[in-house]
PDB file of C-alpha atoms and ligand atoms in Angstrom:
ATOM      1  CA  MET A1415     -60.378  37.061 -26.940  1.00 92.00           C
ATOM      2  CA  LYS A1416     -59.211  40.651 -26.612  1.00 96.00           C
ATOM      3  CA  PHE A1417     -57.755  41.679 -23.263  1.00 98.00           C
ATOM      4  CA  VAL A1418     -55.371  44.591 -22.736  1.00 98.00           C
ATOM      5  CA  VAL A1419     -53.011  45.039 -19.805  1.00 98.00           C
ATOM      6  CA  ALA A1420     -51.447  48.514 -19.577  1.00 98.00           C
ATOM      7  CA  ILE A1421     -48.324  48.789 -17.455  1.00 98.00           C
ATOM      8  CA  ASP A1422     -46.933  52.283 -17.039  1.00 98.00           C
ATOM      9  CA  GLY A1423     -44.302  53.565 -14.693  1.00 97.00           C
ATOM     10  CA  THR A1424     -40.997  55.228 -13.983  1.00 97.00           C
ATOM     11  CA  ALA A1425     -37.694  54.272 -15.626  1.00 95.00           C
ATOM     12  CA  ALA A1426     -36.117  51.134 -14.141  1.00 94.00           C
ATOM     13  CA  SER A1427     -39.122  50.508 -11.892  1.00 96.00           C
ATOM     14  CA  GLY A1428     -39.341  46.908 -13.110  1.00 95.00           C
ATOM     15  CA  LYS A1429     -42.303  47.442 -15.441  1.00 97.00           C
ATOM     16  CA  GLY A1430     -40.559  45.736 -18.371  1.00 96.00           C
ATOM     17  CA  THR A1431     -39.556  42.673 -16.365  1.00 96.00           C
ATOM     18  CA  LEU A1432     -43.040  42.420 -14.858  1.00 98.00           C
ATOM     19  CA  GLY A1433     -44.698  42.976 -18.240  1.00 98.00           C
ATOM     20  CA  LYS A1434     -42.724  40.163 -19.866  1.00 98.00           C
ATOM     21  CA  LYS A1435     -43.367  37.754 -16.991  1.00 98.00           C
ATOM     22  CA  ILE A1436     -47.076  38.461 -17.020  1.00 98.00           C
ATOM     23  CA  ALA A1437     -47.348  38.108 -20.791  1.00 98.00           C
ATOM     24  CA  ASN A1438     -45.495  34.837 -20.534  1.00 98.00           C
ATOM     25  CA  TYR A1439     -47.721  33.542 -17.718  1.00 98.00           C
ATOM     26  CA  PHE A1440     -50.986  34.266 -19.532  1.00 98.00           C
ATOM     27  CA  GLY A1441     -49.654  33.606 -23.053  1.00 98.00           C
ATOM     28  CA  PHE A1442     -50.386  37.229 -24.041  1.00 98.00           C
ATOM     29  CA  ASN A1443     -48.472  39.245 -26.661  1.00 98.00           C
ATOM     30  CA  TYR A1444     -46.023  41.737 -25.203  1.00 98.00           C
ATOM     31  CA  LEU A1445     -44.849  45.154 -26.432  1.00 98.00           C
ATOM     32  CA  ASP A1446     -42.206  47.290 -24.747  1.00 98.00           C
ATOM     33  CA  THR A1447     -43.275  50.678 -26.151  1.00 98.00           C
ATOM     34  CA  GLY A1448     -40.081  52.337 -24.855  1.00 98.00           C
ATOM     35  CA  ILE A1449     -38.146  50.476 -27.545  1.00 97.00           C
ATOM     36  CA  LEU A1450     -40.167  52.298 -30.214  1.00 98.00           C
ATOM     37  CA  TYR A1451     -39.014  55.671 -28.888  1.00 97.00           C
ATOM     38  CA  ARG A1452     -35.467  54.337 -28.546  1.00 97.00           C
ATOM     39  CA  ILE A1453     -35.420  53.239 -32.199  1.00 97.00           C
ATOM     40  CA  ILE A1454     -36.640  56.650 -33.371  1.00 97.00           C
ATOM     41  CA  ALA A1455     -34.065  58.346 -31.092  1.00 96.00           C
ATOM     42  CA  TYR A1456     -31.309  56.165 -32.534  1.00 96.00           C
ATOM     43  CA  ASN A1457     -32.332  56.702 -36.163  1.00 95.00           C
ATOM     44  CA  PHE A1458     -32.835  60.444 -35.849  1.00 95.00           C
ATOM     45  CA  GLN A1459     -30.226  61.284 -33.217  1.00 92.00           C
ATOM     46  CA  PHE A1460     -28.542  63.883 -35.440  1.00 91.00           C
ATOM     47  CA  LEU A1461     -31.719  65.617 -36.551  1.00 91.00           C
ATOM     48  CA  SER A1462     -32.352  69.021 -34.962  1.00 87.00           C
ATOM     49  CA  ASP A1463     -36.071  69.311 -35.744  1.00 88.00           C
ATOM     50  CA  PHE A1464     -38.045  66.202 -34.799  1.00 88.00           C
ATOM     51  CA  SER A1465     -41.278  67.669 -36.153  1.00 87.00           C
ATOM     52  CA  LYS A1466     -39.966  66.924 -39.645  1.00 87.00           C
ATOM     53  CA  ILE A1467     -40.012  63.154 -39.092  1.00 91.00           C
ATOM     54  CA  THR A1468     -42.778  61.737 -41.272  1.00 91.00           C
ATOM     55  CA  LYS A1469     -45.076  58.813 -40.499  1.00 91.00           C
ATOM     56  CA  GLU A1470     -43.427  56.854 -43.332  1.00 94.00           C
ATOM     57  CA  GLU A1471     -40.014  57.405 -41.754  1.00 94.00           C
ATOM     58  CA  VAL A1472     -41.343  56.323 -38.354  1.00 94.00           C
ATOM     59  CA  MET A1473     -42.915  53.161 -39.786  1.00 94.00           C
ATOM     60  CA  SER A1474     -39.820  52.389 -41.807  1.00 95.00           C
ATOM     61  CA  SER A1475     -37.647  52.813 -38.665  1.00 96.00           C
ATOM     62  CA  LEU A1476     -39.813  50.306 -36.814  1.00 96.00           C
ATOM     63  CA  LYS A1477     -38.869  47.594 -39.307  1.00 96.00           C
ATOM     64  CA  LEU A1478     -35.758  47.307 -37.140  1.00 96.00           C
ATOM     65  CA  LEU A1479     -37.953  45.505 -34.588  1.00 95.00           C
ATOM     66  CA  GLU A1480     -38.255  42.530 -36.939  1.00 93.00           C
ATOM     67  CA  SER A1481     -34.639  42.652 -38.093  1.00 95.00           C
ATOM     68  CA  LYS A1482     -31.691  40.612 -36.784  1.00 94.00           C
ATOM     69  CA  ARG A1483     -29.700  43.861 -36.830  1.00 94.00           C
ATOM     70  CA  ILE A1484     -31.487  45.049 -33.682  1.00 94.00           C
ATOM     71  CA  LYS A1485     -29.268  42.771 -31.565  1.00 92.00           C
ATOM     72  CA  ASP A1486     -26.140  44.608 -32.749  1.00 94.00           C
ATOM     73  CA  ILE A1487     -27.395  48.056 -31.794  1.00 94.00           C
ATOM     74  CA  ASP A1488     -27.107  49.347 -28.255  1.00 91.00           C
ATOM     75  CA  LEU A1489     -30.502  50.933 -27.760  1.00 95.00           C
ATOM     76  CA  ARG A1490     -30.285  50.816 -23.961  1.00 90.00           C
ATOM     77  CA  ASN A1491     -27.279  53.057 -23.311  1.00 89.00           C
ATOM     78  CA  ASP A1492     -27.683  56.286 -21.349  1.00 88.00           C
ATOM     79  CA  LYS A1493     -27.328  58.546 -24.415  1.00 92.00           C
ATOM     80  CA  ILE A1494     -30.144  56.833 -26.299  1.00 95.00           C
ATOM     81  CA  SER A1495     -32.249  56.701 -23.110  1.00 93.00           C
ATOM     82  CA  LEU A1496     -32.009  60.470 -22.735  1.00 93.00           C
ATOM     83  CA  LYS A1497     -32.538  61.082 -26.467  1.00 95.00           C
ATOM     84  CA  ALA A1498     -35.616  58.830 -26.391  1.00 96.00           C
ATOM     85  CA  SER A1499     -37.004  60.850 -23.519  1.00 95.00           C
ATOM     86  CA  LEU A1500     -36.295  64.119 -25.372  1.00 93.00           C
ATOM     87  CA  ILE A1501     -37.700  62.924 -28.705  1.00 94.00           C
ATOM     88  CA  SER A1502     -40.820  61.606 -26.976  1.00 95.00           C
ATOM     89  CA  LYS A1503     -41.863  65.203 -26.179  1.00 93.00           C
ATOM     90  CA  ASN A1504     -42.509  65.771 -29.867  1.00 93.00           C
ATOM     91  CA  ILE A1505     -46.186  65.654 -30.919  1.00 92.00           C
ATOM     92  CA  ASN A1506     -45.323  64.438 -34.378  1.00 92.00           C
ATOM     93  CA  VAL A1507     -43.314  61.474 -33.083  1.00 94.00           C
ATOM     94  CA  ARG A1508     -45.967  60.535 -30.505  1.00 95.00           C
ATOM     95  CA  ASN A1509     -48.828  60.735 -33.014  1.00 94.00           C
ATOM     96  CA  ASN A1510     -46.925  58.698 -35.561  1.00 93.00           C
ATOM     97  CA  LEU A1511     -46.397  55.913 -33.037  1.00 97.00           C
ATOM     98  CA  LEU A1512     -49.998  55.778 -31.812  1.00 97.00           C
ATOM     99  CA  ASP A1513     -51.531  53.582 -34.539  1.00 95.00           C
ATOM    100  CA  TYR A1514     -48.759  51.009 -34.260  1.00 96.00           C
ATOM    101  CA  GLN A1515     -49.286  50.676 -30.495  1.00 98.00           C
ATOM    102  CA  ARG A1516     -53.086  50.603 -30.752  1.00 98.00           C
ATOM    103  CA  GLU A1517     -53.039  47.980 -33.487  1.00 97.00           C
ATOM    104  CA  PHE A1518     -50.750  45.860 -31.357  1.00 98.00           C
ATOM    105  CA  ALA A1519     -53.040  46.247 -28.328  1.00 98.00           C
ATOM    106  CA  ASN A1520     -56.104  45.386 -30.344  1.00 97.00           C
ATOM    107  CA  GLN A1521     -54.972  41.976 -31.555  1.00 97.00           C
ATOM    108  CA  GLU A1522     -56.616  38.730 -30.460  1.00 97.00           C
ATOM    109  CA  GLY A1523     -55.115  36.635 -27.677  1.00 96.00           C
ATOM    110  CA  GLY A1524     -54.463  39.262 -25.007  1.00 98.00           C
ATOM    111  CA  THR A1525     -51.772  41.930 -24.932  1.00 98.00           C
ATOM    112  CA  VAL A1526     -49.480  43.545 -22.409  1.00 98.00           C
ATOM    113  CA  LEU A1527     -47.978  46.936 -23.269  1.00 98.00           C
ATOM    114  CA  ASP A1528     -45.568  48.779 -21.043  1.00 98.00           C
ATOM    115  CA  GLY A1529     -44.625  52.442 -21.266  1.00 98.00           C
ATOM    116  CA  ARG A1530     -45.524  55.832 -19.869  1.00 97.00           C
ATOM    117  CA  ASP A1531     -48.924  56.681 -21.368  1.00 98.00           C
ATOM    118  CA  ILE A1532     -50.491  53.310 -22.128  1.00 98.00           C
ATOM    119  CA  GLY A1533     -53.289  53.529 -19.548  1.00 98.00           C
ATOM    120  CA  THR A1534     -53.913  57.230 -20.156  1.00 98.00           C
ATOM    121  CA  VAL A1535     -53.559  57.792 -23.924  1.00 98.00           C
ATOM    122  CA  VAL A1536     -52.708  54.685 -25.966  1.00 98.00           C
ATOM    123  CA  CYS A1537     -55.262  52.326 -24.363  1.00 98.00           C
ATOM    124  CA  PRO A1538     -57.549  54.347 -22.071  1.00 98.00           C
ATOM    125  CA  ASP A1539     -60.014  51.419 -22.109  1.00 98.00           C
ATOM    126  CA  ALA A1540     -57.452  48.791 -21.077  1.00 98.00           C
ATOM    127  CA  ASP A1541     -58.909  45.945 -18.979  1.00 98.00           C
ATOM    128  CA  VAL A1542     -56.193  46.211 -16.347  1.00 98.00           C
ATOM    129  CA  LYS A1543     -54.002  49.240 -15.630  1.00 98.00           C
ATOM    130  CA  ILE A1544     -50.983  49.163 -13.372  1.00 98.00           C
ATOM    131  CA  PHE A1545     -48.596  52.012 -12.563  1.00 98.00           C
ATOM    132  CA  VAL A1546     -45.261  50.679 -11.337  1.00 98.00           C
ATOM    133  CA  ASP A1547     -42.905  52.790  -9.275  1.00 98.00           C
ATOM    134  CA  ALA A1548     -40.076  52.339  -6.770  1.00 98.00           C
ATOM    135  CA  GLU A1549     -37.916  54.609  -4.711  1.00 98.00           C
ATOM    136  CA  ILE A1550     -35.280  56.176  -7.002  1.00 98.00           C
ATOM    137  CA  HIS A1551     -32.223  54.934  -5.042  1.00 98.00           C
ATOM    138  CA  VAL A1552     -33.532  51.392  -5.330  1.00 97.00           C
ATOM    139  CA  ARG A1553     -34.169  51.815  -9.060  1.00 98.00           C
ATOM    140  CA  ALA A1554     -30.652  53.184  -9.584  1.00 97.00           C
ATOM    141  CA  GLU A1555     -29.127  50.254  -7.693  1.00 97.00           C
ATOM    142  CA  ARG A1556     -31.154  47.741  -9.680  1.00 94.00           C
ATOM    143  CA  ARG A1557     -30.066  49.322 -12.972  1.00 93.00           C
ATOM    144  CA  TYR A1558     -26.466  49.376 -11.735  1.00 94.00           C
ATOM    145  CA  ASN A1559     -26.543  45.676 -10.826  1.00 93.00           C
ATOM    146  CA  GLN A1560     -28.165  44.833 -14.142  1.00 88.00           C
ATOM    147  CA  LEU A1561     -25.584  46.739 -16.233  1.00 87.00           C
ATOM    148  CA  SER A1562     -22.349  46.300 -14.255  1.00 88.00           C
ATOM    149  CA  PRO A1563     -21.588  42.805 -15.641  1.00 88.00           C
ATOM    150  CA  ILE A1564     -21.644  44.205 -19.196  1.00 83.00           C
ATOM    151  CA  CYS A1565     -20.352  47.795 -18.694  1.00 81.00           C
ATOM    152  CA  ASN A1566     -17.006  48.766 -17.201  1.00 82.00           C
ATOM    153  CA  ASP A1567     -17.267  52.516 -16.788  1.00 84.00           C
ATOM    154  CA  LEU A1568     -20.475  52.553 -14.810  1.00 89.00           C
ATOM    155  CA  SER A1569     -21.183  54.818 -11.849  1.00 93.00           C
ATOM    156  CA  LEU A1570     -24.139  54.516  -9.506  1.00 96.00           C
ATOM    157  CA  ARG A1571     -24.223  58.288  -9.181  1.00 96.00           C
ATOM    158  CA  ASN A1572     -24.484  58.790 -12.968  1.00 95.00           C
ATOM    159  CA  ILE A1573     -27.255  56.217 -13.201  1.00 96.00           C
ATOM    160  CA  PHE A1574     -29.136  57.955 -10.395  1.00 97.00           C
ATOM    161  CA  GLU A1575     -28.784  61.312 -12.136  1.00 97.00           C
ATOM    162  CA  ASP A1576     -29.862  59.917 -15.522  1.00 96.00           C
ATOM    163  CA  LEU A1577     -32.972  58.326 -14.014  1.00 96.00           C
ATOM    164  CA  ASN A1578     -33.811  61.498 -12.148  1.00 97.00           C
ATOM    165  CA  LYS A1579     -33.448  63.637 -15.283  1.00 96.00           C
ATOM    166  CA  ARG A1580     -35.534  61.264 -17.370  1.00 96.00           C
ATOM    167  CA  ASP A1581     -38.295  60.987 -14.741  1.00 96.00           C
ATOM    168  CA  LYS A1582     -38.527  64.785 -14.660  1.00 97.00           C
ATOM    169  CA  LEU A1583     -38.672  65.079 -18.452  1.00 96.00           C
ATOM    170  CA  ASP A1584     -41.256  62.291 -18.772  1.00 97.00           C
ATOM    171  CA  ARG A1585     -43.402  63.580 -15.900  1.00 97.00           C
ATOM    172  CA  ASN A1586     -43.382  67.248 -16.842  1.00 97.00           C
ATOM    173  CA  ARG A1587     -43.838  67.167 -20.604  1.00 96.00           C
ATOM    174  CA  LYS A1588     -47.056  68.679 -21.912  1.00 95.00           C
ATOM    175  CA  LEU A1589     -48.069  65.786 -24.138  1.00 94.00           C
ATOM    176  CA  SER A1590     -48.990  62.419 -22.657  1.00 96.00           C
ATOM    177  CA  PRO A1591     -46.927  62.930 -19.502  1.00 97.00           C
ATOM    178  CA  MET A1592     -46.012  59.972 -17.333  1.00 97.00           C
ATOM    179  CA  VAL A1593     -48.871  59.828 -14.863  1.00 97.00           C
ATOM    180  CA  ALA A1594     -50.930  57.046 -13.344  1.00 98.00           C
ATOM    181  CA  ALA A1595     -54.362  56.732 -14.945  1.00 98.00           C
ATOM    182  CA  LYS A1596     -57.169  57.486 -12.474  1.00 98.00           C
ATOM    183  CA  ASP A1597     -58.242  53.840 -12.566  1.00 98.00           C
ATOM    184  CA  ALA A1598     -54.710  52.383 -12.367  1.00 98.00           C
ATOM    185  CA  LEU A1599     -53.481  50.320  -9.478  1.00 98.00           C
ATOM    186  CA  ILE A1600     -50.232  51.733  -8.085  1.00 98.00           C
ATOM    187  CA  LEU A1601     -47.628  49.066  -7.480  1.00 98.00           C
ATOM    188  CA  ASP A1602     -44.638  50.191  -5.420  1.00 98.00           C
ATOM    189  CA  THR A1603     -41.882  47.645  -6.007  1.00 97.00           C
ATOM    190  CA  THR A1604     -39.348  49.258  -3.621  1.00 97.00           C
ATOM    191  CA  ASN A1605     -39.583  46.370  -1.174  1.00 97.00           C
ATOM    192  CA  LEU A1606     -40.896  43.688  -3.505  1.00 97.00           C
ATOM    193  CA  THR A1607     -39.037  40.913  -5.257  1.00 96.00           C
ATOM    194  CA  ILE A1608     -39.785  40.353  -8.955  1.00 96.00           C
ATOM    195  CA  LYS A1609     -41.686  37.213  -7.928  1.00 97.00           C
ATOM    196  CA  GLU A1610     -43.852  39.108  -5.423  1.00 98.00           C
ATOM    197  CA  GLY A1611     -44.593  41.901  -7.916  1.00 98.00           C
ATOM    198  CA  THR A1612     -45.447  39.387 -10.637  1.00 98.00           C
ATOM    199  CA  GLN A1613     -47.766  37.479  -8.305  1.00 98.00           C
ATOM    200  CA  GLN A1614     -49.635  40.625  -7.331  1.00 98.00           C
ATOM    201  CA  ILE A1615     -50.321  41.521 -10.958  1.00 98.00           C
ATOM    202  CA  ILE A1616     -51.199  37.925 -11.872  1.00 98.00           C
ATOM    203  CA  SER A1617     -53.789  37.889  -9.115  1.00 98.00           C
ATOM    204  CA  ILE A1618     -55.359  41.181 -10.336  1.00 98.00           C
ATOM    205  CA  ILE A1619     -55.528  39.949 -13.935  1.00 98.00           C
ATOM    206  CA  SER A1620     -56.878  36.531 -12.923  1.00 98.00           C
ATOM    207  CA  LYS A1621     -59.746  38.161 -10.975  1.00 97.00           C
ATOM    208  CA  LYS A1622     -60.593  40.345 -13.963  1.00 97.00           C
ATOM    209  CA  LEU A1623     -60.499  37.388 -16.345  1.00 97.00           C
ATOM    210  CA  GLU A1624     -62.768  35.352 -14.033  1.00 96.00           C
ATOM    211  CA  LYS A1625     -65.361  38.135 -14.140  1.00 92.00           C
ATOM    212  CA  LEU A1626     -65.367  38.008 -17.939  1.00 89.00           C
ATOM    213  CA  HIS A1627     -66.160  34.273 -18.044  1.00 81.00           C
TER     214      HIS A1627
HETATM  215  O1   DC B2860     -39.440  52.568 -21.109  1.00 76.06           O
HETATM  216  P1   DC B2860     -38.108  53.158 -21.577  1.00 76.06           P
HETATM  217  O2   DC B2860     -37.237  53.611 -20.437  1.00 76.06           O
HETATM  218  O3   DC B2860     -37.375  52.236 -22.503  1.00 76.06           O
HETATM  219  O4   DC B2860     -38.523  54.467 -22.439  1.00 76.06           O
HETATM  220  C1   DC B2860     -37.569  55.322 -23.021  1.00 76.06           C
HETATM  221  C2   DC B2860     -38.182  56.694 -23.170  1.00 76.06           C
HETATM  222  O5   DC B2860     -39.222  56.665 -24.155  1.00 76.06           O
HETATM  223  C3   DC B2860     -38.834  57.271 -21.922  1.00 76.06           C
HETATM  224  O6   DC B2860     -37.911  57.988 -21.130  1.00 76.06           O
HETATM  225  C4   DC B2860     -39.928  58.141 -22.458  1.00 76.06           C
HETATM  226  C5   DC B2860     -40.300  57.518 -23.778  1.00 76.06           C
HETATM  227  N1   DC B2860     -41.558  56.759 -23.728  1.00 76.06           N
HETATM  228  C6   DC B2860     -42.726  57.473 -23.820  1.00 76.06           C
HETATM  229  O7   DC B2860     -42.708  58.697 -23.875  1.00 76.06           O
HETATM  230  N2   DC B2860     -43.919  56.809 -23.866  1.00 76.06           N
HETATM  231  C7   DC B2860     -43.958  55.475 -23.798  1.00 76.06           C
HETATM  232  N3   DC B2860     -45.150  54.858 -23.861  1.00 76.06           N
HETATM  233  C8   DC B2860     -42.774  54.729 -23.670  1.00 76.06           C
HETATM  234  C9   DC B2860     -41.574  55.409 -23.616  1.00 76.06           C
END
């Protein structure tokens, strides 16, 4: 069975957590597409012209996904987050990542992909499309609570500013901007627990799956 769930949304909106929970519930394969951009940002952080990155270099960088080394690299820090957002504006980088994402989506057994342009560009024919968002102060607090046990020099204000900057970059870029697909369901998680958000998406997917049987 092929069944694609596209989850797009703002940074720290909970889309990754929801995506993983949903994939786990239905036994679907899960891909966090943000990590692809983070890997490219990490590998090419000192390059000034991203348009020179070849498809071979992109594919070779993605081998990190399968490597044990990935655990030793901090791909989630604020510098890489911003670099990933900046590098993702580049047409060459985006195009070189498309096949990988589409092949993943197209595999048997159901897939969940989360990102910014899954429902609009990567998988415009996805069976279910969700756009997750939450009020930015709430997102900043969530990120702060998530990172404070592992980071000492963390400031809520800096996190807020980073999220704000990244949202603006992702929303306003020319190519594949972060926008809800016309047929996406908007899920505002500002006042929802993870459990409530997960249940809402599970119920949408279950209804869709029932129709297919
Ligand atoms: O989901 P994330 O915060 O890990 O993504 C990091 C950056 O990668 C994000 O700011 C923009 C870019 N990105 C993108 O342009 N398209 C995607 N499908 C996923 C991420």
